mmCIF file of C-alpha atoms in Angstrom:
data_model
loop_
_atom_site.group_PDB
_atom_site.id
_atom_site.type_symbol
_atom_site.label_atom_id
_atom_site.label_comp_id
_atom_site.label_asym_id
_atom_site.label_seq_id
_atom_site.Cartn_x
_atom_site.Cartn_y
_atom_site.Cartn_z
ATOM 1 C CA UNK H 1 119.474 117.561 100.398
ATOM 2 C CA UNK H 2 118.373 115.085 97.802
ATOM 3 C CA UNK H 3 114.672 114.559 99.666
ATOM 4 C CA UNK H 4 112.973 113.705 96.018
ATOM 5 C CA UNK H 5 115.676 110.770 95.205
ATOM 6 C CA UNK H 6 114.970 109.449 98.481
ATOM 7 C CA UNK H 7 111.557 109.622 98.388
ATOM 8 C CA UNK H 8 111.608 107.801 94.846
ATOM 9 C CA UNK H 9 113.708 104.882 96.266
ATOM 10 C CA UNK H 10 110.513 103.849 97.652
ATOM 11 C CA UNK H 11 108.559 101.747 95.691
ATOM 12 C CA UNK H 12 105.386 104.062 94.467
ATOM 13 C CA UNK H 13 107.126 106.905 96.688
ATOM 14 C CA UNK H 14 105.855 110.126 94.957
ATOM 15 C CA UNK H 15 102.078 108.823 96.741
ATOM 16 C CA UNK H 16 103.299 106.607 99.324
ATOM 17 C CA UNK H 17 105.138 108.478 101.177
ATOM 18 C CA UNK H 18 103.031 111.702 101.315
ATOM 19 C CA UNK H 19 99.896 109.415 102.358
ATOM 20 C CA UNK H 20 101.971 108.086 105.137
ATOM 21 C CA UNK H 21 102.829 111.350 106.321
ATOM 22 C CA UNK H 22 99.253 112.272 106.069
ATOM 23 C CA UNK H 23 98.157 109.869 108.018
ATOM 24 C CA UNK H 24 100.687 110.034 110.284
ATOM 25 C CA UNK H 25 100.035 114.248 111.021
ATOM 26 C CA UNK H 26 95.949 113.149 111.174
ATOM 27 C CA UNK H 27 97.259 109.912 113.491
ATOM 28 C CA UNK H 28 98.303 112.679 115.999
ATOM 29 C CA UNK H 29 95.711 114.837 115.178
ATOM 30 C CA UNK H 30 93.319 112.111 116.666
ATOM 31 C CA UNK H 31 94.812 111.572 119.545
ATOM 32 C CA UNK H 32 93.884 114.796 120.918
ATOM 33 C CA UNK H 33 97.578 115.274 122.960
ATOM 34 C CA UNK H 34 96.518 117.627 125.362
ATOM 35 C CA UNK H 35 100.102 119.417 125.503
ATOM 36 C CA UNK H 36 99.908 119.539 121.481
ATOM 37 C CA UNK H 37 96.477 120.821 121.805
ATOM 38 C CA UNK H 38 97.645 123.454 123.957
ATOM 39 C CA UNK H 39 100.313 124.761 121.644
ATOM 40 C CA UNK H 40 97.795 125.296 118.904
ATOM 41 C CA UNK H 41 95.503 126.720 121.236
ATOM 42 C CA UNK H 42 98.047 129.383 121.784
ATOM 43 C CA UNK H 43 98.726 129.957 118.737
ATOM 44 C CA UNK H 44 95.222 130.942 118.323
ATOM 45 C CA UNK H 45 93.525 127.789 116.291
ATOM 46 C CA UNK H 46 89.664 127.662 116.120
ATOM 47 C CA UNK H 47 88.058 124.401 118.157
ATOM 48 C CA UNK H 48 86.688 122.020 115.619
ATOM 49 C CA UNK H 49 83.223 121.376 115.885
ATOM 50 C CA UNK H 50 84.010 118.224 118.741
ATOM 51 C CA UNK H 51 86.131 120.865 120.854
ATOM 52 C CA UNK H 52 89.478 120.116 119.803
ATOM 53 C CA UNK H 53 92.955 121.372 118.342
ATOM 54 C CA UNK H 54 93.707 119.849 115.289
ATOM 55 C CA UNK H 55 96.916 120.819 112.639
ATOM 56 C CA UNK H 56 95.046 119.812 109.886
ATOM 57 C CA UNK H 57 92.252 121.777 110.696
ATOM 58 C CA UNK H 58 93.665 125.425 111.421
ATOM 59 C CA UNK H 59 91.692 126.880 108.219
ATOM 60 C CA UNK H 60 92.709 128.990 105.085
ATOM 61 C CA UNK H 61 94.447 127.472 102.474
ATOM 62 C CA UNK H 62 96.747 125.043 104.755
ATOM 63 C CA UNK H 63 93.468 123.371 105.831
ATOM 64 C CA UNK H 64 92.021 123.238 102.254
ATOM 65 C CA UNK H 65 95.242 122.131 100.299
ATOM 66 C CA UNK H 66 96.075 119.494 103.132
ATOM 67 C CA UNK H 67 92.992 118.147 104.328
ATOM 68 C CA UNK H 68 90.170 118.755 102.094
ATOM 69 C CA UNK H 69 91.769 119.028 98.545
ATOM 70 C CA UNK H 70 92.003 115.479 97.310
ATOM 71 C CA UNK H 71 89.031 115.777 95.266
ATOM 72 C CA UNK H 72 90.107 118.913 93.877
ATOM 73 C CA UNK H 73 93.648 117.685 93.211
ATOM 74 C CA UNK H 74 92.717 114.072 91.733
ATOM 75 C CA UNK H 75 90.487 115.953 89.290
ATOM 76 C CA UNK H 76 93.482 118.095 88.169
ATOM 77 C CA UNK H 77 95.373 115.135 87.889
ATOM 78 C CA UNK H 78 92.653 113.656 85.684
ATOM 79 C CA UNK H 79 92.482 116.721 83.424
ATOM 80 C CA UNK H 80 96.067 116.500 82.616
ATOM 81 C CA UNK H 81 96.579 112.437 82.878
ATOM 82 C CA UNK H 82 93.733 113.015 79.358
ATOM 83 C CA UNK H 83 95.582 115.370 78.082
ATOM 84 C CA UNK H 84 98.238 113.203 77.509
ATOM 85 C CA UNK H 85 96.440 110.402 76.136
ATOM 86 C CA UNK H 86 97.661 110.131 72.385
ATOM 87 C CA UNK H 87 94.931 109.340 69.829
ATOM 88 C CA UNK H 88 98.057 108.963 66.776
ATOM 89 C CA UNK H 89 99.076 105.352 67.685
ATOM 90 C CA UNK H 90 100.441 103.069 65.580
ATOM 91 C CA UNK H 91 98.433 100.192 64.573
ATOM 92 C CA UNK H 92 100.549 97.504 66.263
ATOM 93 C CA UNK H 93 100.685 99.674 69.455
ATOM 94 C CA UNK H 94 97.014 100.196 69.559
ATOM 95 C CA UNK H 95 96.855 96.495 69.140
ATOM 96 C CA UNK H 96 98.800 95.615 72.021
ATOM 97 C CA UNK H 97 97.164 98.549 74.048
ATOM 98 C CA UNK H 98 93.628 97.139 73.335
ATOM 99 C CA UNK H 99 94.817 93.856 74.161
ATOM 100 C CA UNK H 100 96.006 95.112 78.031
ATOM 101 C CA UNK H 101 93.685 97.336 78.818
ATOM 102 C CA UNK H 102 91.105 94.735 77.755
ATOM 103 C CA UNK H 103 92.792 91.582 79.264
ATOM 104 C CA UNK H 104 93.192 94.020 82.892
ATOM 105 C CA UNK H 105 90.118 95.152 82.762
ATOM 106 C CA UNK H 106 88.265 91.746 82.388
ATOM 107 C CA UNK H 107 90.329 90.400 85.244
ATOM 108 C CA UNK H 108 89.670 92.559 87.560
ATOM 109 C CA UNK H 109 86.317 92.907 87.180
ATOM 110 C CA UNK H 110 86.007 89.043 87.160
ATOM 111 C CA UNK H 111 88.300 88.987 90.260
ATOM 112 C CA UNK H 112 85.546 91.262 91.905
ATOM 113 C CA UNK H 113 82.429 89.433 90.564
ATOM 114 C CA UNK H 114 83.835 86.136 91.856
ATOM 115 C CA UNK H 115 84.498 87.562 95.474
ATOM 116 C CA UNK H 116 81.504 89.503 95.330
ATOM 117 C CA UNK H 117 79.610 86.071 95.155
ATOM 118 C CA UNK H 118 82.014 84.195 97.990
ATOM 119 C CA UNK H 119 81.817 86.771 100.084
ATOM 120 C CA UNK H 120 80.345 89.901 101.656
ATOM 121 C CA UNK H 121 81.421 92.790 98.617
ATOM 122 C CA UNK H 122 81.743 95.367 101.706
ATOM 123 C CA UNK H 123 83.507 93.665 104.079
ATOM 124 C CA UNK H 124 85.097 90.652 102.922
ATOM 125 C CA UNK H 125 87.969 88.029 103.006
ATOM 126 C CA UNK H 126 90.484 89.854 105.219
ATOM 127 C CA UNK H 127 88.349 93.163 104.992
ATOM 128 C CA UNK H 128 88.599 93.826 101.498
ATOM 129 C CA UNK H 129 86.341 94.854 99.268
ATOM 130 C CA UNK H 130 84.748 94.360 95.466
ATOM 131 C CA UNK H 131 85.907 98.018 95.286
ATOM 132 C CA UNK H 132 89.438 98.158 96.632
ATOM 133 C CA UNK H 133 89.869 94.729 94.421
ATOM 134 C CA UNK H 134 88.257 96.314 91.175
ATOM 135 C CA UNK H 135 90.470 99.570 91.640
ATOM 136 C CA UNK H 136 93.631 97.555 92.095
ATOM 137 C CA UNK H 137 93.942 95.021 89.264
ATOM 138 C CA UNK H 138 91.810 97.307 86.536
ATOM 139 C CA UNK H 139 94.384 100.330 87.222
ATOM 140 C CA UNK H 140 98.622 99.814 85.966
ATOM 141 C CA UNK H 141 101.208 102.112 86.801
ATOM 142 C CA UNK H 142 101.916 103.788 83.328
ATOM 143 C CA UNK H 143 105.398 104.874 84.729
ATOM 144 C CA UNK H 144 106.684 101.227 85.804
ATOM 145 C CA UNK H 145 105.405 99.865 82.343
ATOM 146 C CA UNK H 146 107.252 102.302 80.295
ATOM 147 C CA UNK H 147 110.624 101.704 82.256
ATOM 148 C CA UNK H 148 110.107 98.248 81.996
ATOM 149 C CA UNK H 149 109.058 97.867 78.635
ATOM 150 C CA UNK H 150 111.429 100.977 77.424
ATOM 151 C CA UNK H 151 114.419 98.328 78.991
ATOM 152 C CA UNK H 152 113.118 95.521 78.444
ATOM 153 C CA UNK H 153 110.228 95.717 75.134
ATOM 154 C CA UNK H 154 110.191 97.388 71.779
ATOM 155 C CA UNK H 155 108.490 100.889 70.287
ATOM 156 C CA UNK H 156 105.252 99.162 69.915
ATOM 157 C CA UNK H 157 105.186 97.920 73.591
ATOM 158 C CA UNK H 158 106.187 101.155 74.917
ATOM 159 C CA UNK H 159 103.693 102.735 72.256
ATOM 160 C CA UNK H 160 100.775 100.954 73.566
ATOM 161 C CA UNK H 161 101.116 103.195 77.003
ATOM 162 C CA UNK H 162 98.721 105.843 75.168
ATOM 163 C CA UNK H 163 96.027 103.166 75.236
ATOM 164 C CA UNK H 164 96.611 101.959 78.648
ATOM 165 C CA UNK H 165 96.597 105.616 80.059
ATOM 166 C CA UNK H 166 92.675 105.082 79.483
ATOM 167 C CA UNK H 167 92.450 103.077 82.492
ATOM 168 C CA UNK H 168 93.702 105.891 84.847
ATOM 169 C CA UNK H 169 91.242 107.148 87.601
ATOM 170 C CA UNK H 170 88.246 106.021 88.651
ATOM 171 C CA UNK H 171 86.021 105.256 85.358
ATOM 172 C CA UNK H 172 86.610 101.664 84.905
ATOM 173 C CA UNK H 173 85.647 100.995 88.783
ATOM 174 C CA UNK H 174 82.534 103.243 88.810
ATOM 175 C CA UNK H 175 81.969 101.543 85.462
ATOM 176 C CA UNK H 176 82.165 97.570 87.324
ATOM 177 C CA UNK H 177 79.713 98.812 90.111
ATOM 178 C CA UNK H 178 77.241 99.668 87.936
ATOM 179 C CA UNK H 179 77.618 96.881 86.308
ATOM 180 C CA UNK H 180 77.600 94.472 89.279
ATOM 181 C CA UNK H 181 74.271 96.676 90.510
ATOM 182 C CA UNK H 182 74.942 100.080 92.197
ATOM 183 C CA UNK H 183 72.727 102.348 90.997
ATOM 184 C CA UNK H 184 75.156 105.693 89.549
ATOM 185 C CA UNK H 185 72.956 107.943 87.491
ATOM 186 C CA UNK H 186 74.186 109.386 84.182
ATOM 187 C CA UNK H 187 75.527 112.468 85.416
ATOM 188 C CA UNK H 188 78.133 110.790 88.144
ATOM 189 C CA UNK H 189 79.696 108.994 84.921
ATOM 190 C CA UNK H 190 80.013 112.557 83.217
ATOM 191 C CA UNK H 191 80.882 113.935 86.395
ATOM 192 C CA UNK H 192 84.273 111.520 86.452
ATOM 193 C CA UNK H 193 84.814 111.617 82.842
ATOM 194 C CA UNK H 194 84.321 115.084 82.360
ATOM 195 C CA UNK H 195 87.781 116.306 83.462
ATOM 196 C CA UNK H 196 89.815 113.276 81.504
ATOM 197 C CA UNK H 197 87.734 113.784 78.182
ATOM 198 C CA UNK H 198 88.310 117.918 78.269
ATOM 199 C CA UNK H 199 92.017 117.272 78.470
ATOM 200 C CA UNK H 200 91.997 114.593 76.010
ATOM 201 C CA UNK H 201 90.431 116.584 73.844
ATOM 202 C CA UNK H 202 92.343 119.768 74.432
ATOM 203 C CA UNK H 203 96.076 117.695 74.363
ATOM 204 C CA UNK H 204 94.915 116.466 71.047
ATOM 205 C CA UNK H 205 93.939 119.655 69.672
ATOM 206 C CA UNK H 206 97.163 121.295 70.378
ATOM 207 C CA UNK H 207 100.430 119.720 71.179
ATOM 208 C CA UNK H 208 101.372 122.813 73.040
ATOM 209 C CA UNK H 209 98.521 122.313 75.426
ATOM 210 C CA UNK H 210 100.011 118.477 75.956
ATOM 211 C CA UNK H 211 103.489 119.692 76.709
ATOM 212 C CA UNK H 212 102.078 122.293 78.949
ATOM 213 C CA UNK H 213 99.751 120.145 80.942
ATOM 214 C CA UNK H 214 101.935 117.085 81.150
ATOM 215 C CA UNK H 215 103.806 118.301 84.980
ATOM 216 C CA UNK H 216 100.234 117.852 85.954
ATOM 217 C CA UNK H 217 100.763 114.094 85.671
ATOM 218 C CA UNK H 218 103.166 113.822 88.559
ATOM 219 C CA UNK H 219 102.592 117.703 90.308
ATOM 220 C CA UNK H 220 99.525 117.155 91.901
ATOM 221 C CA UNK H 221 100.472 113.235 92.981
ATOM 222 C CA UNK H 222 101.945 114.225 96.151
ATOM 223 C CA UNK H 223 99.855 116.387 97.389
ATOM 224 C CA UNK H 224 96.376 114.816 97.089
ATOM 225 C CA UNK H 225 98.573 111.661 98.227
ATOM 226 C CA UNK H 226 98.804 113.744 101.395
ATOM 227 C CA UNK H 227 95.166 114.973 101.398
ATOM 228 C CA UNK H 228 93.758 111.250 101.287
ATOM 229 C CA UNK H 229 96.601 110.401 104.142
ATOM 230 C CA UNK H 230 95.287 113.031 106.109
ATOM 231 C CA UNK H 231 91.809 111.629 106.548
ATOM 232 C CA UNK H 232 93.471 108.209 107.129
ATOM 233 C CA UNK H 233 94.435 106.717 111.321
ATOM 234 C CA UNK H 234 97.956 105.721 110.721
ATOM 235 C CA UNK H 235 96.695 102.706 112.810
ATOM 236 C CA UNK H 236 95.272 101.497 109.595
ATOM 237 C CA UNK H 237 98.217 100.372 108.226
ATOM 238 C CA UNK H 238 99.339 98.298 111.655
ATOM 239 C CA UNK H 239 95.996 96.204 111.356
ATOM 240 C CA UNK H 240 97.084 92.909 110.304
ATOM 241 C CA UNK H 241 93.893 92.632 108.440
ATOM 242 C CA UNK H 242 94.757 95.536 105.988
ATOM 243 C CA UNK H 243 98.710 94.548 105.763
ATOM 244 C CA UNK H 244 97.563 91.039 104.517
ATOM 245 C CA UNK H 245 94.440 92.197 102.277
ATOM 246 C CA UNK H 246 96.886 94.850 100.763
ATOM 247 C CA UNK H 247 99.582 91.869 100.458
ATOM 248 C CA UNK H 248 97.379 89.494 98.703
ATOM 249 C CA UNK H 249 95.560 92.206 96.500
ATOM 250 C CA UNK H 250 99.391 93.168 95.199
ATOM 251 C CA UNK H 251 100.302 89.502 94.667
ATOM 252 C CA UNK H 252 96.697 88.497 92.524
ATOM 253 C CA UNK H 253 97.479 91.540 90.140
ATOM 254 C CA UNK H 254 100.826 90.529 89.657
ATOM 255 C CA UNK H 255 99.807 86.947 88.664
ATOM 256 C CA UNK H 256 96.939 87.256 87.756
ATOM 257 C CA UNK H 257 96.539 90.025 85.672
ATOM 258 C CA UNK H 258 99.782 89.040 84.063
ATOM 259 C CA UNK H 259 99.070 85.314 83.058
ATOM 260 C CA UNK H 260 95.390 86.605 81.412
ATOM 261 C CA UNK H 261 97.892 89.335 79.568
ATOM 262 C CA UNK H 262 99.921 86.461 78.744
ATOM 263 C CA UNK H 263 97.327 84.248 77.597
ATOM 264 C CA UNK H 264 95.387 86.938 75.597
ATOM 265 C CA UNK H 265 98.844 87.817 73.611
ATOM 266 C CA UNK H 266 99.544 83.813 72.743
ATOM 267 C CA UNK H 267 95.779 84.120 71.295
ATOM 268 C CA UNK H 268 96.749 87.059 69.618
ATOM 269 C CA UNK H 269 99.924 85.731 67.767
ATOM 270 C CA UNK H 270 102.092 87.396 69.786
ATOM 271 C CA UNK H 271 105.570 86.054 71.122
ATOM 272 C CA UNK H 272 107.233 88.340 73.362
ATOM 273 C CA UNK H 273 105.067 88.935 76.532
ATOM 274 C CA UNK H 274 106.693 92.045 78.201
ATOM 275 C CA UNK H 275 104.303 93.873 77.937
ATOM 276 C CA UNK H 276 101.468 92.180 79.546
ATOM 277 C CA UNK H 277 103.777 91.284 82.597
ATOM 278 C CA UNK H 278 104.759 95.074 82.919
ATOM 279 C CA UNK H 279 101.223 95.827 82.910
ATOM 280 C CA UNK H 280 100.752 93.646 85.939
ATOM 281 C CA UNK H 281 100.926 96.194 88.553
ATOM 282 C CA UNK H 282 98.874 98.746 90.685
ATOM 283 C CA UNK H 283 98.765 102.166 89.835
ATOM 284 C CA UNK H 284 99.942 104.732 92.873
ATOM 285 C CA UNK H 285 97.286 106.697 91.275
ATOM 286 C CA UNK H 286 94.497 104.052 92.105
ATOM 287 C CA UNK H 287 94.910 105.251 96.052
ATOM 288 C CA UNK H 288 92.349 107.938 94.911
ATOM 289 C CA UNK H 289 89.952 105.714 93.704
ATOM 290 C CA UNK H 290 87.798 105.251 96.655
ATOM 291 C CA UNK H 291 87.474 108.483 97.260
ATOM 292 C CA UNK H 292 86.346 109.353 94.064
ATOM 293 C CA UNK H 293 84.046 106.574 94.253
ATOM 294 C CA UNK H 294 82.711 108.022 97.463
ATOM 295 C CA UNK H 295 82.000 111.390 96.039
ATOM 296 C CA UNK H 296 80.109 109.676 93.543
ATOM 297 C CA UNK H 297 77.955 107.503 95.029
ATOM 298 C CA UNK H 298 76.929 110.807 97.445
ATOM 299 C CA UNK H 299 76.119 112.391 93.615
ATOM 300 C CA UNK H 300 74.141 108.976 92.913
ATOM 301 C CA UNK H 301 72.356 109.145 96.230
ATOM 302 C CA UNK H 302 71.543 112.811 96.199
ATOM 303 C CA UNK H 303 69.795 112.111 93.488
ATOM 304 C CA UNK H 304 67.504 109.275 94.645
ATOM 305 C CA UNK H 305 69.361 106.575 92.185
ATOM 306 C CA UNK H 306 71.173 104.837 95.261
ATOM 307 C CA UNK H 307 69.559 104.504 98.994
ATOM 308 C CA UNK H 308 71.763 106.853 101.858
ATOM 309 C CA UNK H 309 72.526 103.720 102.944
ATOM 310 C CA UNK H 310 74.469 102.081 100.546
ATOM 311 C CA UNK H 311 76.220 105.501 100.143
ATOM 312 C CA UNK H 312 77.170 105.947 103.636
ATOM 313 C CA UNK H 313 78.950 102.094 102.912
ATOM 314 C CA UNK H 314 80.654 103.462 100.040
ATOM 315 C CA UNK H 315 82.320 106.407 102.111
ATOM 316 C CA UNK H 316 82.587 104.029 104.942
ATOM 317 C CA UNK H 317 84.658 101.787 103.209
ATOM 318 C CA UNK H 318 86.588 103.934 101.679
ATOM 319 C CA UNK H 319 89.684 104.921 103.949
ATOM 320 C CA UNK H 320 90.115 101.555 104.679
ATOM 321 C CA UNK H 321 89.993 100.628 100.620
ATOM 322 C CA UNK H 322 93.169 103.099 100.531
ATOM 323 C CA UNK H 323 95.175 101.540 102.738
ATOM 324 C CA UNK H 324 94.436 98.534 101.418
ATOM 325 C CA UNK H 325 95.607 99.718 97.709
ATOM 326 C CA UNK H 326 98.433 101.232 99.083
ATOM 327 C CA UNK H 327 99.852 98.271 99.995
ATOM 328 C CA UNK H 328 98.820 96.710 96.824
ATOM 329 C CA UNK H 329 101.072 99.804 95.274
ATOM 330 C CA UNK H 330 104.231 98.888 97.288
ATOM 331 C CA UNK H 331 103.785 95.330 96.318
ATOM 332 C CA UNK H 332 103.290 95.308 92.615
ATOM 333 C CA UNK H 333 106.057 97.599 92.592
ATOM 334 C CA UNK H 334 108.484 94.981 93.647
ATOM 335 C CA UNK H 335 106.892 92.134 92.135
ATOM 336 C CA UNK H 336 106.197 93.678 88.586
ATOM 337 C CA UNK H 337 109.681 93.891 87.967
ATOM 338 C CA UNK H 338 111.428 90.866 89.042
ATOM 339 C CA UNK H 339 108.487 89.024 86.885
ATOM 340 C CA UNK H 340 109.643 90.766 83.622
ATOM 341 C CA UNK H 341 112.890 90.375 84.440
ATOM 342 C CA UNK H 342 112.115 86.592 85.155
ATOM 343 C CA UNK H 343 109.767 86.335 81.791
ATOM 344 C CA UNK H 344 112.802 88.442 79.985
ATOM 345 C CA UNK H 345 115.397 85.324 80.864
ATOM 346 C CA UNK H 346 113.058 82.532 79.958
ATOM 347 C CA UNK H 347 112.112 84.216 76.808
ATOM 348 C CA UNK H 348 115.404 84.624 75.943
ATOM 349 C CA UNK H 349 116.018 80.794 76.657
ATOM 350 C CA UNK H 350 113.828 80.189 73.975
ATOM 351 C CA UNK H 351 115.588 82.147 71.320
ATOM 352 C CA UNK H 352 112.981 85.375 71.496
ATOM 353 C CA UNK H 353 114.489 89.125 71.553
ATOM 354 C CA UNK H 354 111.101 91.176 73.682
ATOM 355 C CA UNK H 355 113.526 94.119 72.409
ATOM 356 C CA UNK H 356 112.774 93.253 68.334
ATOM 357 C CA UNK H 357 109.857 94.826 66.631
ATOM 358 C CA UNK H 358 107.200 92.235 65.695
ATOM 359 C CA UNK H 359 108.783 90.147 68.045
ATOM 360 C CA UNK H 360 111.473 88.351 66.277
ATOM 361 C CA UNK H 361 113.301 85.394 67.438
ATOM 362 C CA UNK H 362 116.667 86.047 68.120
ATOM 363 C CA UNK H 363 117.874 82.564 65.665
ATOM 364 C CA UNK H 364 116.285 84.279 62.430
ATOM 365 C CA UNK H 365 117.572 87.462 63.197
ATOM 366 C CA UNK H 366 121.249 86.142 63.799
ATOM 367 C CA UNK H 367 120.345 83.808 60.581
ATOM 368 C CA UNK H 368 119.435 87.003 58.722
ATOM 369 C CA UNK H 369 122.632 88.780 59.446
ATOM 370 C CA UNK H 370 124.933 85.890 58.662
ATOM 371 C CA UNK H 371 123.541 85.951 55.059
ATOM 372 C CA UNK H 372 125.558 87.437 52.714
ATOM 373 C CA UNK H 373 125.002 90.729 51.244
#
């Protein structure tokens, strides 16, 4: 049976799917079926604490690797994710990565500020949040840009993924609420950062320690996919309010996020603009944001920098920022790549080659070989 291949036809499958089952298994967890109840009951499962039969909640390790490992898992996930993150780029790739993760970053967080300002940053237009927007545009899917711009870019575009693999995990979002006002002490930025900046460290140390961490950027996707899913109510995804905050949080990364790219590379001298439009997606790994986000404001509130209050509305929010980002995933993931595809043609229109180094129009280059030698 070829389950992987089919689960990678979805868009973003390797987390989407997983979360979905998650949610679905917790779905009819919460819907206390008295005849499913029953079976575990025979089976000899412990009552939770409300006095019911849940398969999520049978204990051991099933319980902790399916329903209360995401933490765990996302921070493995972040240990190897740094591990991977190059510091030996060339200059033209660190260029363009600065550029992206720059130009991303910016929009996002302006994206946020702005709604923020409209609207209620909790509970917003269509439910979502300065949070679940921040997460989403700050965070691309490193994968999807390689394949595009290994297809569609040259070395330095596809070089400038060691740069961009900075905005993985939570950092940048923690880093935008502080900004816009929540108070996270010192210790919940080491707290995120630790993990990334030990395996940074580490992979760049010792290139056998990068080769032997780098499974851990897809192994533990999956199952802390499933973890988060499992404290999700499959109803969630059903509520037309998340289906069209998720929808229009996918389509203002796409566009958005790729015409600042855009804009920031014609300011920059730069002619081929792959690589900012294969940046313009959500990451499958953002999905763990809130919950990361979560765990940190209960750090910042435990220690008397943030009321109870406004860390209660973190962890409220926080299921419903997932399933909002989810959807965001799903929809980048189609969008992303019809938009390079569409900036590859019209590019090409115009006599420019995204496949040449330094961006070479494709005239001089047939005007170069046509000399003779």
């Amino acid at each position: 049976m070829k389950i992987k291949q089919t689960i990678e036809k979805v868009p973003g499958g390797l987390m989407v799917v997983p979360l979905m089952l998650g949610a679905l298994l917790n779905t009819v967890d919460q819907m206390h079926i008295p005849v499913v109840m029953d079976f575990l009951k025979s089976l000899g499962v412990a009552q939770t604490p409300e006095g019911n039969y849940e398969f999520l909640r049978i204990g051991g390790f099933s319980e902790a690797l399916f329903k209360n490992g995401a933490l765990v898992l996302i921070a493995l996930f972040l240990f190897s994710a740094g591990s991977q993150m190059n510091l030996r780029v060339g200059g033209n790739a660190l260029k363009k990565g600065i550029l992206l993760t720059t130009s991303k970053y910016l929009t996002g967080l302006g994206i946020g500020v702005l709604f923020g300002y409209f609207f209620d940053p909790m509970h917003g237009l269509f439910g979502l949040s300065t949070m679940a927007i921040i997460a989403a545009m700050t965070n691309g899917n490193g994968g999807m840009y390689a394949a595009l711009t290994g297809q569609y870019g040259n070395r330095s575009d596809v070089g400038a993924v060691a740069v961009l693999s900075l905005n993985d995990g939570p950092f940048f979002t923690l880093m935008s609420l502080g900004l816009l006002g929540s108070q996270f002490p010192v210790i919940a930025f080491i707290a995120v950062l630790l993990p990334i900046a030990i395996g940074m460290i580490l992979g760049n140390l010792d290139p056998e320690i990068r080769e032997f961490l780098k499974p851990g950027e897809i192994l533990p996707v999956p199952f802390f996919a499933f973890a988060l899913g499992a404290g999700m109510n499959f109803a969630n995804f059903f509520n037309p309010s998340v289906v069209v905050a998720g929808l229009t949080l996918g389509i203002l990364t796409t566009v958005l996020t790729a015409i600042t790219g855009i804009l920031v590379f014609k300011l920059f001298k730069e002619k081929s603009f792959i690589a900012p439009v294969s940046e313009a997606s959500t990451a499958g790994n953002a999905v763990g944001t809130p919950a990361a986000i979560a765990a940190a404001a209960a750090v910042a509130a435990g220690s008397g920098m943030m009321s109870k209050a406004e860390a209660a509305s973190f962890a409220e929010i926080a299921n419903l920022a997932t399933a909002q980002i989810s959807i965001s995933v799903l929809t980048t993931a189609i969008l992303c790549p019809i938009a390079v595809i569409l900036i590859d043609k019209y590019q090409k229109r115009r006599g420019i080659d995204g496949r040449l180094e330094g961006s070479l129009d494709m005239e001089k280059v047939q005007d170069t070989q046509a000399l003779p030698k």
